[in-house]
Short mmCIF file of C-alpha atoms and ligand atoms in Angstrom, two decimals:
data_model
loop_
_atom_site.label_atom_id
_atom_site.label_comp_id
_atom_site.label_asym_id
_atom_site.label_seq_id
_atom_site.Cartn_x
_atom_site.Cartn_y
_atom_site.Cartn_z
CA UNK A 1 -67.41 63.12 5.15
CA UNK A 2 -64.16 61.22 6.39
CA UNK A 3 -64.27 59.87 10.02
CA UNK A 4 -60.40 58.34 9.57
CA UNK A 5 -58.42 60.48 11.03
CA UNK A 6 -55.57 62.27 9.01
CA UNK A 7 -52.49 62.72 10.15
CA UNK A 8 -52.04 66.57 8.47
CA UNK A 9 -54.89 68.93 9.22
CA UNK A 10 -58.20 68.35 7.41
CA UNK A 11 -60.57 71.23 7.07
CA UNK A 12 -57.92 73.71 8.65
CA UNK A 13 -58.19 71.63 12.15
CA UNK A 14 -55.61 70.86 14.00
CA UNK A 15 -52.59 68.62 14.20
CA UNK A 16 -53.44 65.57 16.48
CA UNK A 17 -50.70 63.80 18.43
CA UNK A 18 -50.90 59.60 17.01
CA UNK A 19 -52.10 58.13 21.00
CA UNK A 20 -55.85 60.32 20.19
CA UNK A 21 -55.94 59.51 16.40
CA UNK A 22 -55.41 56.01 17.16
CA UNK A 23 -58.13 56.14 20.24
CA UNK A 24 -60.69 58.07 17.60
CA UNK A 25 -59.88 55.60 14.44
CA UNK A 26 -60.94 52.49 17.58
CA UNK A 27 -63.88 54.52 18.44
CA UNK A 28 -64.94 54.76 14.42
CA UNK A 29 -64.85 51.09 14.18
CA UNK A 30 -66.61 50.83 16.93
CA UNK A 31 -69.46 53.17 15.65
CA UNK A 32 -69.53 51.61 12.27
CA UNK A 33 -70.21 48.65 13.53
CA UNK A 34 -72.88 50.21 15.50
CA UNK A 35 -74.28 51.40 12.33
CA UNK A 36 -73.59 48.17 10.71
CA UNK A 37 -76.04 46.97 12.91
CA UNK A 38 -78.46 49.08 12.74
CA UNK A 39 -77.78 51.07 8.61
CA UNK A 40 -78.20 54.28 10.66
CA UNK A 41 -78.28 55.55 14.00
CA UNK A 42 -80.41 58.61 14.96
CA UNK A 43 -77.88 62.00 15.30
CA UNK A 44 -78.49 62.05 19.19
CA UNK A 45 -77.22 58.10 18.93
CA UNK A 46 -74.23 59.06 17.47
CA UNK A 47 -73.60 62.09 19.72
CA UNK A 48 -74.63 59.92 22.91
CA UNK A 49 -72.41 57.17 21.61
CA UNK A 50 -69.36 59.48 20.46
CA UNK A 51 -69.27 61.83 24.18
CA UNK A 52 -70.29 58.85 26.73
CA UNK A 53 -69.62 55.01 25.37
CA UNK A 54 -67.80 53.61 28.27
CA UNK A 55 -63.93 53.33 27.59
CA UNK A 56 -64.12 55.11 24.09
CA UNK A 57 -66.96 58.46 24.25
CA UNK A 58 -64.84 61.67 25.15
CA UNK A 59 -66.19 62.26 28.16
CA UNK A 60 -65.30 58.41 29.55
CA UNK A 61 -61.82 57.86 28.17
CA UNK A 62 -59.52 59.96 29.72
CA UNK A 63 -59.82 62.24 26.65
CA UNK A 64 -61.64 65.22 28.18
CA UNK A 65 -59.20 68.23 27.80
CA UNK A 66 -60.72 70.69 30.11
CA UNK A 67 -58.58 73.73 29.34
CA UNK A 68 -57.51 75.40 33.19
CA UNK A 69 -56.42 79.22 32.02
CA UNK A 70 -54.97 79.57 35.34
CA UNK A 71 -52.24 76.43 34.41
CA UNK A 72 -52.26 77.84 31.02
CA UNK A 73 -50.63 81.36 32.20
CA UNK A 74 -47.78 79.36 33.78
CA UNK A 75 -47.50 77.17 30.85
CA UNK A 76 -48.29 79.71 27.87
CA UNK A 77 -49.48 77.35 25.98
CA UNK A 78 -53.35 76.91 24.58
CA UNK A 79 -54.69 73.56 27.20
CA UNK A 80 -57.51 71.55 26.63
CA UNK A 81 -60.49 71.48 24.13
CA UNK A 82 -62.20 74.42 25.49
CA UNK A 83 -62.32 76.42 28.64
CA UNK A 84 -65.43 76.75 31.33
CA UNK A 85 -66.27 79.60 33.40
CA UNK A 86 -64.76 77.96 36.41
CA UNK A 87 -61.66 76.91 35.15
CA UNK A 88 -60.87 80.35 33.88
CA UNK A 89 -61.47 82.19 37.59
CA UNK A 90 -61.77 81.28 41.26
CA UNK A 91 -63.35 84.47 40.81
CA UNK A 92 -66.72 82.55 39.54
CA UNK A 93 -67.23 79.96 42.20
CA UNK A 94 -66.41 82.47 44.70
CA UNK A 95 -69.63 84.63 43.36
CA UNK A 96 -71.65 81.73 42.93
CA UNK A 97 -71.40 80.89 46.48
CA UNK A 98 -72.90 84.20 47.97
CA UNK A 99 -75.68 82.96 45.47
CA UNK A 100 -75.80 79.33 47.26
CA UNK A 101 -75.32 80.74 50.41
CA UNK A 102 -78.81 82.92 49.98
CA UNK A 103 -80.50 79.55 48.96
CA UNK A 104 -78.72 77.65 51.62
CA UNK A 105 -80.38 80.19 54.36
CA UNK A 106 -83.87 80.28 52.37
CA UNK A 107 -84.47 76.23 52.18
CA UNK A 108 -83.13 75.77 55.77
CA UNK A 109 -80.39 73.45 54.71
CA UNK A 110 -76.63 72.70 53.70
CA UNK A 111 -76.81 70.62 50.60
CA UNK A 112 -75.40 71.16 47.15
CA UNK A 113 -75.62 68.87 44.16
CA UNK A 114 -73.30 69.42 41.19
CA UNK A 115 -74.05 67.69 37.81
CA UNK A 116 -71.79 67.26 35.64
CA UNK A 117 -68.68 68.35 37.88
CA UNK A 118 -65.73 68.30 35.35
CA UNK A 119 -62.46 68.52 36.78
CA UNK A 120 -63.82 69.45 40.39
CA UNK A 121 -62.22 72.57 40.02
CA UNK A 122 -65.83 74.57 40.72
CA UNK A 123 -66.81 72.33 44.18
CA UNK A 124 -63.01 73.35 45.03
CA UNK A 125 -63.46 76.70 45.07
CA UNK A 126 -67.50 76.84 46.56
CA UNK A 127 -66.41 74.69 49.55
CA UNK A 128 -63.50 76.89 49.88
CA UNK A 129 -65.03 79.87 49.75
CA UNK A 130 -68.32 78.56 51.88
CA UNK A 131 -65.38 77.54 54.39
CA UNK A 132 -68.10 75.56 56.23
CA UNK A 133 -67.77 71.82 57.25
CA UNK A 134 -71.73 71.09 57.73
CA UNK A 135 -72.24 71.80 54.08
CA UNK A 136 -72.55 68.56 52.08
CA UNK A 137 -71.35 68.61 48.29
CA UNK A 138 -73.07 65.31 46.42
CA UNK A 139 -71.60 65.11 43.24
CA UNK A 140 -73.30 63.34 40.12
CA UNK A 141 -70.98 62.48 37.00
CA UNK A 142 -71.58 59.91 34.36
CA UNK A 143 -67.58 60.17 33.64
CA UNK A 144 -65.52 57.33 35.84
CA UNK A 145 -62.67 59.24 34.50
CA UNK A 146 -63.60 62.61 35.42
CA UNK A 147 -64.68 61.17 39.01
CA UNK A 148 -61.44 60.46 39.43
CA UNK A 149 -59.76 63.70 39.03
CA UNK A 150 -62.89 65.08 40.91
CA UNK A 151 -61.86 62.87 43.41
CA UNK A 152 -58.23 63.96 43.38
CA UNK A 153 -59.10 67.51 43.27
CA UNK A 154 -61.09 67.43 45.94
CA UNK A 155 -59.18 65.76 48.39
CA UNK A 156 -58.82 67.97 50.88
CA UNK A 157 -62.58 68.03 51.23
CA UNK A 158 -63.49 64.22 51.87
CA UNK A 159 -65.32 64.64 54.26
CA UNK A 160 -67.89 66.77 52.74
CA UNK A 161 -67.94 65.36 49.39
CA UNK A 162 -70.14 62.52 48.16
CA UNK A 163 -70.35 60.63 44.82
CA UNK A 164 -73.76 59.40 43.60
CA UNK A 165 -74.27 57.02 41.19
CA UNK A 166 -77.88 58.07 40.43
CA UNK A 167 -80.44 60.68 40.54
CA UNK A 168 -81.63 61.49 44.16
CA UNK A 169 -85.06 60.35 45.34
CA UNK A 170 -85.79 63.62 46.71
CA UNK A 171 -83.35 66.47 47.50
CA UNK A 172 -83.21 69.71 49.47
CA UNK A 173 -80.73 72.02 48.77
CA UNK A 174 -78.60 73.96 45.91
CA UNK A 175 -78.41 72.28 42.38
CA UNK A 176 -75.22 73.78 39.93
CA UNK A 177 -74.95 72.78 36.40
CA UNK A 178 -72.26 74.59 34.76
CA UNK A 179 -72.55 73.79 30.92
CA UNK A 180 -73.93 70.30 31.45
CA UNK A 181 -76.69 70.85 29.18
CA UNK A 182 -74.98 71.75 26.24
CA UNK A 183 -73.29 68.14 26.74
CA UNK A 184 -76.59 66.27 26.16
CA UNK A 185 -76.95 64.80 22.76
CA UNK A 186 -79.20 66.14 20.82
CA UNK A 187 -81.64 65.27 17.77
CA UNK A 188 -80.33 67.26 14.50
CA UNK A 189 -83.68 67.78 12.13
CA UNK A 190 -84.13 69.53 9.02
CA UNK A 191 -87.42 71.36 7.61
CA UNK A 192 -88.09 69.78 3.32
CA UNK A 193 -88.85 71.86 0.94
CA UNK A 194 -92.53 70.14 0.66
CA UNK A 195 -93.02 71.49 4.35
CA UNK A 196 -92.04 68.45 6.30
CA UNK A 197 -89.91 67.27 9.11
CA UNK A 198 -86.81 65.47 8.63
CA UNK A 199 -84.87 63.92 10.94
CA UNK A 200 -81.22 63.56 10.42
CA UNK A 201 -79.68 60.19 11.09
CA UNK A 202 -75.87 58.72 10.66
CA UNK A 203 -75.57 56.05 8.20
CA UNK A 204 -72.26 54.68 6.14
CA UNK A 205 -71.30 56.08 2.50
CA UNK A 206 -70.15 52.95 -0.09
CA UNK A 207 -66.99 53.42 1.39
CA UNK A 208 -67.78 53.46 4.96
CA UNK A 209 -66.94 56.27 6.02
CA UNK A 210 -69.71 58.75 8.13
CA UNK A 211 -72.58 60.71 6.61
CA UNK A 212 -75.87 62.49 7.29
CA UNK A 213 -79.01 61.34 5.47
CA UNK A 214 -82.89 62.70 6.32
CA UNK A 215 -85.36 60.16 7.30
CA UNK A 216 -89.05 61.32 7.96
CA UNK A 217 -89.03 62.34 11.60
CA UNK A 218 -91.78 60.86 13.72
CA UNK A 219 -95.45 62.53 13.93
CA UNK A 220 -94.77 63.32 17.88
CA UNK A 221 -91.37 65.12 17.08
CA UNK A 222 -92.60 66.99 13.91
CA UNK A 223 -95.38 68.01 16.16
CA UNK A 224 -92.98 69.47 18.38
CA UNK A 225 -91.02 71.44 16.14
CA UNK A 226 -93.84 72.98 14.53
CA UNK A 227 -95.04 74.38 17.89
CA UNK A 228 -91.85 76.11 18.23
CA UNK A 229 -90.95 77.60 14.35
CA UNK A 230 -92.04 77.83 11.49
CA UNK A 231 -91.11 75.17 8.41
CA UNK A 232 -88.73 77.07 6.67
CA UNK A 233 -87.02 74.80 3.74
CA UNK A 234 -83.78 73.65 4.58
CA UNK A 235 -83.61 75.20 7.91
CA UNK A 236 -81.61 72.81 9.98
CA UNK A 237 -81.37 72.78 13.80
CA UNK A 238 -81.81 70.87 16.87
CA UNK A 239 -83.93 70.14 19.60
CA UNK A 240 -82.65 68.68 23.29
CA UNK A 241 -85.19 66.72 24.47
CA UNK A 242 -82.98 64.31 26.94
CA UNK A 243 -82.28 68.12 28.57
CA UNK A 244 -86.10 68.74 28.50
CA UNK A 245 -86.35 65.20 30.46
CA UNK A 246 -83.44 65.45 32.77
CA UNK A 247 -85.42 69.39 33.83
CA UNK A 248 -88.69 67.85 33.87
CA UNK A 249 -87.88 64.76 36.43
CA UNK A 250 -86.33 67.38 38.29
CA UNK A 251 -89.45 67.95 39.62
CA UNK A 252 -90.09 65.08 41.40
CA UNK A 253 -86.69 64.76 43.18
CA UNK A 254 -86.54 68.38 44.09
CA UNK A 255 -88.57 69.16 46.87
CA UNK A 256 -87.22 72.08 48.41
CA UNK A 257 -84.32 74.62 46.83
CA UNK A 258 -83.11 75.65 43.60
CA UNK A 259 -81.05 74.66 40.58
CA UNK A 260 -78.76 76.91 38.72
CA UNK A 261 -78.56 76.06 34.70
CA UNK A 262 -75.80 77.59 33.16
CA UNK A 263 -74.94 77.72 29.61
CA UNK A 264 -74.64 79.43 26.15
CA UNK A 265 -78.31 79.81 24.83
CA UNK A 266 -80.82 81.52 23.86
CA UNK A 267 -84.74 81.88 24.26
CA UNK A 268 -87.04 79.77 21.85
CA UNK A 269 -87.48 82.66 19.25
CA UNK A 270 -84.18 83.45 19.09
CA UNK A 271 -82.70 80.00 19.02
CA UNK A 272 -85.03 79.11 16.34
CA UNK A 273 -84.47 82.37 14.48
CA UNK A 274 -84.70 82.49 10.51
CA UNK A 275 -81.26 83.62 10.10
CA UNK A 276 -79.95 80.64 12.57
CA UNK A 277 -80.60 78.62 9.71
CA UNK A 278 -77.77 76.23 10.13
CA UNK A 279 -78.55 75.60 14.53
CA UNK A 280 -75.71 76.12 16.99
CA UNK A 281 -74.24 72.32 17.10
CA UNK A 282 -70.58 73.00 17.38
CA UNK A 283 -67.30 71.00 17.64
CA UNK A 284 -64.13 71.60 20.44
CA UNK A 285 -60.83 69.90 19.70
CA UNK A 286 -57.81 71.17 20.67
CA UNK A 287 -59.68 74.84 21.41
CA UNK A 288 -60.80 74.61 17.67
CA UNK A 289 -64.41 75.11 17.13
CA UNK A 290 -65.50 73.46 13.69
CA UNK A 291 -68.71 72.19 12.91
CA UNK A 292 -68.39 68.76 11.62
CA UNK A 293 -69.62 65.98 13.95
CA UNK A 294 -68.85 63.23 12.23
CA UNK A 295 -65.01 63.87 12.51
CA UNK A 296 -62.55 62.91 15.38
CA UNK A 297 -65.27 60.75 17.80
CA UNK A 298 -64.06 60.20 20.89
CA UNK A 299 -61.25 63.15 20.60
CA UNK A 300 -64.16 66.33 20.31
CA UNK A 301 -66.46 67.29 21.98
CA UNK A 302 -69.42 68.16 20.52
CA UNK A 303 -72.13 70.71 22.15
CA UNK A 304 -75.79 72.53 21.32
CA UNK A 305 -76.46 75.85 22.22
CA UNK A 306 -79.67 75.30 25.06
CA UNK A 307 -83.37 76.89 24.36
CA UNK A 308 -83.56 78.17 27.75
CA UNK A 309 -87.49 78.69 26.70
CA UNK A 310 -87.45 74.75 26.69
CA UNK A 311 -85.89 74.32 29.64
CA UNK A 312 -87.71 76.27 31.63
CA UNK A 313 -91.17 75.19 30.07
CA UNK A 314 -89.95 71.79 31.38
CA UNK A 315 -89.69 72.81 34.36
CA UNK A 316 -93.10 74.11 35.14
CA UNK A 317 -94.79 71.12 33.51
CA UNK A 318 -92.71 68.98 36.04
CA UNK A 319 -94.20 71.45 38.90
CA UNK A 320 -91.32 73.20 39.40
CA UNK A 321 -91.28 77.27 39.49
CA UNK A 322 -88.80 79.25 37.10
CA UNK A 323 -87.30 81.92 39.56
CA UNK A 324 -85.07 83.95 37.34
CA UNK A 325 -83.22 84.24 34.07
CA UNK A 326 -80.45 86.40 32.64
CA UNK A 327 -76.63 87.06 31.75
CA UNK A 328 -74.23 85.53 32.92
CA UNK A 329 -72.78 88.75 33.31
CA UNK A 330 -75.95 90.50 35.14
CA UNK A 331 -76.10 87.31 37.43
CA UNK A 332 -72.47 87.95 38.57
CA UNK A 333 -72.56 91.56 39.48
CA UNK A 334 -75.93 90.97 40.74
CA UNK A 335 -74.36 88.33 43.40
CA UNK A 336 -71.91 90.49 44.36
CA UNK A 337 -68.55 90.21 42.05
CA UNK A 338 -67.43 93.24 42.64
CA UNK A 339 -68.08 93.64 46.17
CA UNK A 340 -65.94 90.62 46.43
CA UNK A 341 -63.07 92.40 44.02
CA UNK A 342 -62.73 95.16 46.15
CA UNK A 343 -60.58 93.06 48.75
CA UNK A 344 -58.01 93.00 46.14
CA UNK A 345 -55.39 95.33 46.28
CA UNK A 346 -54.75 97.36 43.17
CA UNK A 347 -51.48 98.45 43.86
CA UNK A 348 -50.13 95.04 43.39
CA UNK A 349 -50.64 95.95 39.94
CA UNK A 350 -49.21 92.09 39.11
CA UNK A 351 -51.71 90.24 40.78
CA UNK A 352 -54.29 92.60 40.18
CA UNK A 353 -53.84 92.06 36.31
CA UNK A 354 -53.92 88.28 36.86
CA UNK A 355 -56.82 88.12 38.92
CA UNK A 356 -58.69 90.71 36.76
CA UNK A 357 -58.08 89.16 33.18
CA UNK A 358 -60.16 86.25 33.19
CA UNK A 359 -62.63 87.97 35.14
CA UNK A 360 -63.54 90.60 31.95
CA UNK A 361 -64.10 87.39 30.14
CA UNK A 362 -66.53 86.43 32.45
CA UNK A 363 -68.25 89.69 32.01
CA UNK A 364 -67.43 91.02 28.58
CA UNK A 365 -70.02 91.05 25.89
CA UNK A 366 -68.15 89.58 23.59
CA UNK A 367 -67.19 86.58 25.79
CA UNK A 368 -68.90 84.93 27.99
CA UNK A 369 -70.92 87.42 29.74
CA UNK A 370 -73.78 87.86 27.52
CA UNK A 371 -74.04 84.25 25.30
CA UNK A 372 -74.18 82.75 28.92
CA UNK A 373 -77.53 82.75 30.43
CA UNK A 374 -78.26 81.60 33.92
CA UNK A 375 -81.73 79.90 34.46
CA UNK A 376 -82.66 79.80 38.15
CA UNK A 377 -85.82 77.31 38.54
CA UNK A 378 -86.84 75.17 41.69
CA UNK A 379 -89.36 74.84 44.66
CA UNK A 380 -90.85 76.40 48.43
CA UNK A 381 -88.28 79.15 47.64
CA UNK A 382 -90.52 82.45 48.29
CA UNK A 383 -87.51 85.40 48.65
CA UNK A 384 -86.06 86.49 45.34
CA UNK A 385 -83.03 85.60 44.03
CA UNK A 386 -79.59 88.16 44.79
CA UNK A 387 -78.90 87.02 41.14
CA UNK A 388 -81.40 88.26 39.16
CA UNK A 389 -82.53 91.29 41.28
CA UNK A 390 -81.50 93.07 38.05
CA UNK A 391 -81.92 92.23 34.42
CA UNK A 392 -84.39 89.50 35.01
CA UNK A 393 -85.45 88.54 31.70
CA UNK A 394 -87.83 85.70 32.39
CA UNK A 395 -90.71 87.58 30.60
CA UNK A 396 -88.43 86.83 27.31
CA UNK A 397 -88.34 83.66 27.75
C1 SAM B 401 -68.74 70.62 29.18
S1 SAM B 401 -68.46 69.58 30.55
C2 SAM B 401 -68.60 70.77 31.86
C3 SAM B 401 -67.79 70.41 33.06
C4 SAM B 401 -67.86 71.36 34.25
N1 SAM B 401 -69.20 71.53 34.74
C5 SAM B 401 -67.24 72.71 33.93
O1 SAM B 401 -67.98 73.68 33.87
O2 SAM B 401 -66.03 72.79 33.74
C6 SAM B 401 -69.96 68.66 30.64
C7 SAM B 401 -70.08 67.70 31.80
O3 SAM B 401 -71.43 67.26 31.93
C8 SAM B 401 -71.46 65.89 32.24
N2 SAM B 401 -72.82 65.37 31.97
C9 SAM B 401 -73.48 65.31 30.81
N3 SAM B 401 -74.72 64.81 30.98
C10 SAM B 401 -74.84 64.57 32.31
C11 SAM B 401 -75.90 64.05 33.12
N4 SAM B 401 -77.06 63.66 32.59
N5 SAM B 401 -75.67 63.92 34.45
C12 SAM B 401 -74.50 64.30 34.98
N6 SAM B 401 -73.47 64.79 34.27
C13 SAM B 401 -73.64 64.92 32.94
C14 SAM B 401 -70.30 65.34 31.41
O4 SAM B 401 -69.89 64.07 31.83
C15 SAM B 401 -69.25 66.43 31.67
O5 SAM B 401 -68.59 66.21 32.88
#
């Protein structure tokens, strides 16, 4: 597998303009060396290393292409790596802050905490639409670079809008994390045909370029796996455990409230399906999904799809209570989306078609409104949740 970078498309991806190729052939050197080191780093190394080493991952060197639709239909061209919920419609914050504004009134406070904030566009539009100044909007983000454009972005609400540098000791409040899970790296594993667990690790080929070779995985992680499928030879897929830690210390920090999780995913069974035999890592560059890793570091992003049954097992074993699950879709109309779309006016057909466009592809099946999953978990919250009070599928989990 070639980690240079090509000039002319490899594998049908596409063109790349010479600034990022030369940024991704600096980060390859500096993840052979790495490797060098080490003859081979563990997958979630490499993904860790490749999305977060300062000055060089994708996430912390300017390279994060967040695609913003609503810049996009001005510009008509294709923006960014991919596109989030939030940057596609106002429409989304604006929902998920009746949501937060239930919470707010249930934990007796005014506190939200945003992982994972991207281009700030989604604490824009809550704090707009929450058009209170007593609400405080803490803001954790391991990406200087995307700090800065949070901090641009949100200029106009400095005085409600904090930075932290670490997790809280203890919070009360709302927690968001719009498709910050799917960002953690991952371990990539692979059932043998004699029945055991393989672990898949990055190593260098004779000419230095990137591969993937199995190494026996550990006792504790084979352990693991077999609780949750069964070995099937040559099944490949992943497991997030630095998600399952992040959830799990949740617990002790968050003493009052609830955090959102929201993200393309699936419950255990279904993640870990027979016919998933390949797993769900994926690739973004330049809105091209591919599903080669080991290409482009520091220009792609690469993602897992989230076991929402993991997640949310974390969560109880760190004492927290799992409060709702479902659709991305159901949790939308279920927090009032289309109460809110009413105040538009249809005959300004224009507008209407502007506003309403993105909005489908929040809800449609075939978009994001059904391979998006909202997991609701938290603490001391006894009133259920406006977004799940239909289509609550926690007993699938
Ligand atoms: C796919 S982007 C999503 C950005 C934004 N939430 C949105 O929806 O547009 C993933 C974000 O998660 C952040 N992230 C990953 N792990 C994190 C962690 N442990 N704590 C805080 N942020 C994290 C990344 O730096 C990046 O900003």
């Amino acid at each position: 597998m070639s980690t240079m970078p090509h000039h002319t498309p490899n594998n049908n991806l596409p063109e790349i303009d010479p600034d990022s190729l030369e940024h991704s052939a600096r980060t390859a050197v500096y993840l052979q060396q790495l490797i060098k080191q080490q003859g081979s780093i563990p997958f979630r190394l490499w993904m860790h290393e490749a999305l977060y080493a300062p000055g060089l991952g994708y996430y912390t060197s300017g390279n994060t292409k967040l695609g913003n639709e609503r810049d996009q239909a001005v510009t008509q061209s294709p923006a960014g790596d991919f596109t989030t919920a939030p940057e596609l419609s106002p429409w989304f914050a604006r929902t998920l802050a009746r949501q937060i504004t239930q919470v707010h009134k249930a934990s007796g406070t005014l506190d939200i905490l945003e992982f994972g904030a991207g281009s700030g566009i989604l604490a824009h539009d809550i704090l707009a639409a929450l058009d209170n100044p007593d609400i405080n909007y803490f803001i954790l983000e391991l990406s200087p670079d995307l700090r800065a454009r949070q901090q641009e972005k949100l200029s106009g609400f400095k005085n409600q809008v904090q930075w932290l540098s670490r997790l809280p000791e203890r919070f009360e409040g709302c927690v968001i994390a719009n498709e910050v899970l799917d960002a953690m790296p991952v371990e990539l594993f692979q059932w043998e045909d004699n029945g055991t667990l393989a672990e898949k690790y990055v190593t260098l080929d004779n000419n230095s370029q990137f591969m993937l070779v199995n190494q026996p995985a550990t006792a504790k992680l084979a352990e693991k796996i077999a609780r949750r499928m069964p070995a099937l030879p040559g099944y490949t897929s992943e497991i997030n455990l630095q998600a399952e830690a992040w959830i799990h210390e949740m617990g002790r920090w968050l003493a009052k409230g609830v955090a959102f999780l929201i993200d393309y995913g699936f419950p255990q069974k279904e993640y870990y399906h027979p016919q998933r035999a390949q797993g769900t890592l994926m690739c973004h560059l330049r809105h091209h999904a591919h599903g080669n890793p080991l290409v482009y570091p520091g220009i792609q992003d690469i993602t897992a799809h989230v076991d929402f049954t993991a997640m949310a097992d974390a969560a109880l074993e760190g004492g927290l209570e799992v409060l709702g699950y479902t659709s991305q879709a159901n949790f939308l109309l279920n927090s009032g989306l289309m109460k809110l779309l009413s105040t538009l006016d249809p005959q300004d057909t224009a507008r209407y078609a502007r506003e309403i466009g993105p909005v489908q592809k929040l809800l449609s099946e075939a978009e994001m409104g059904e391979l998006f999953k909202v997991l609701a978990i938290g603490f001391g919250i006894d009133e259920p949740l406006m977004g799940f009070s239909r289509g609550d599928r926690r007993h699938m989990l």
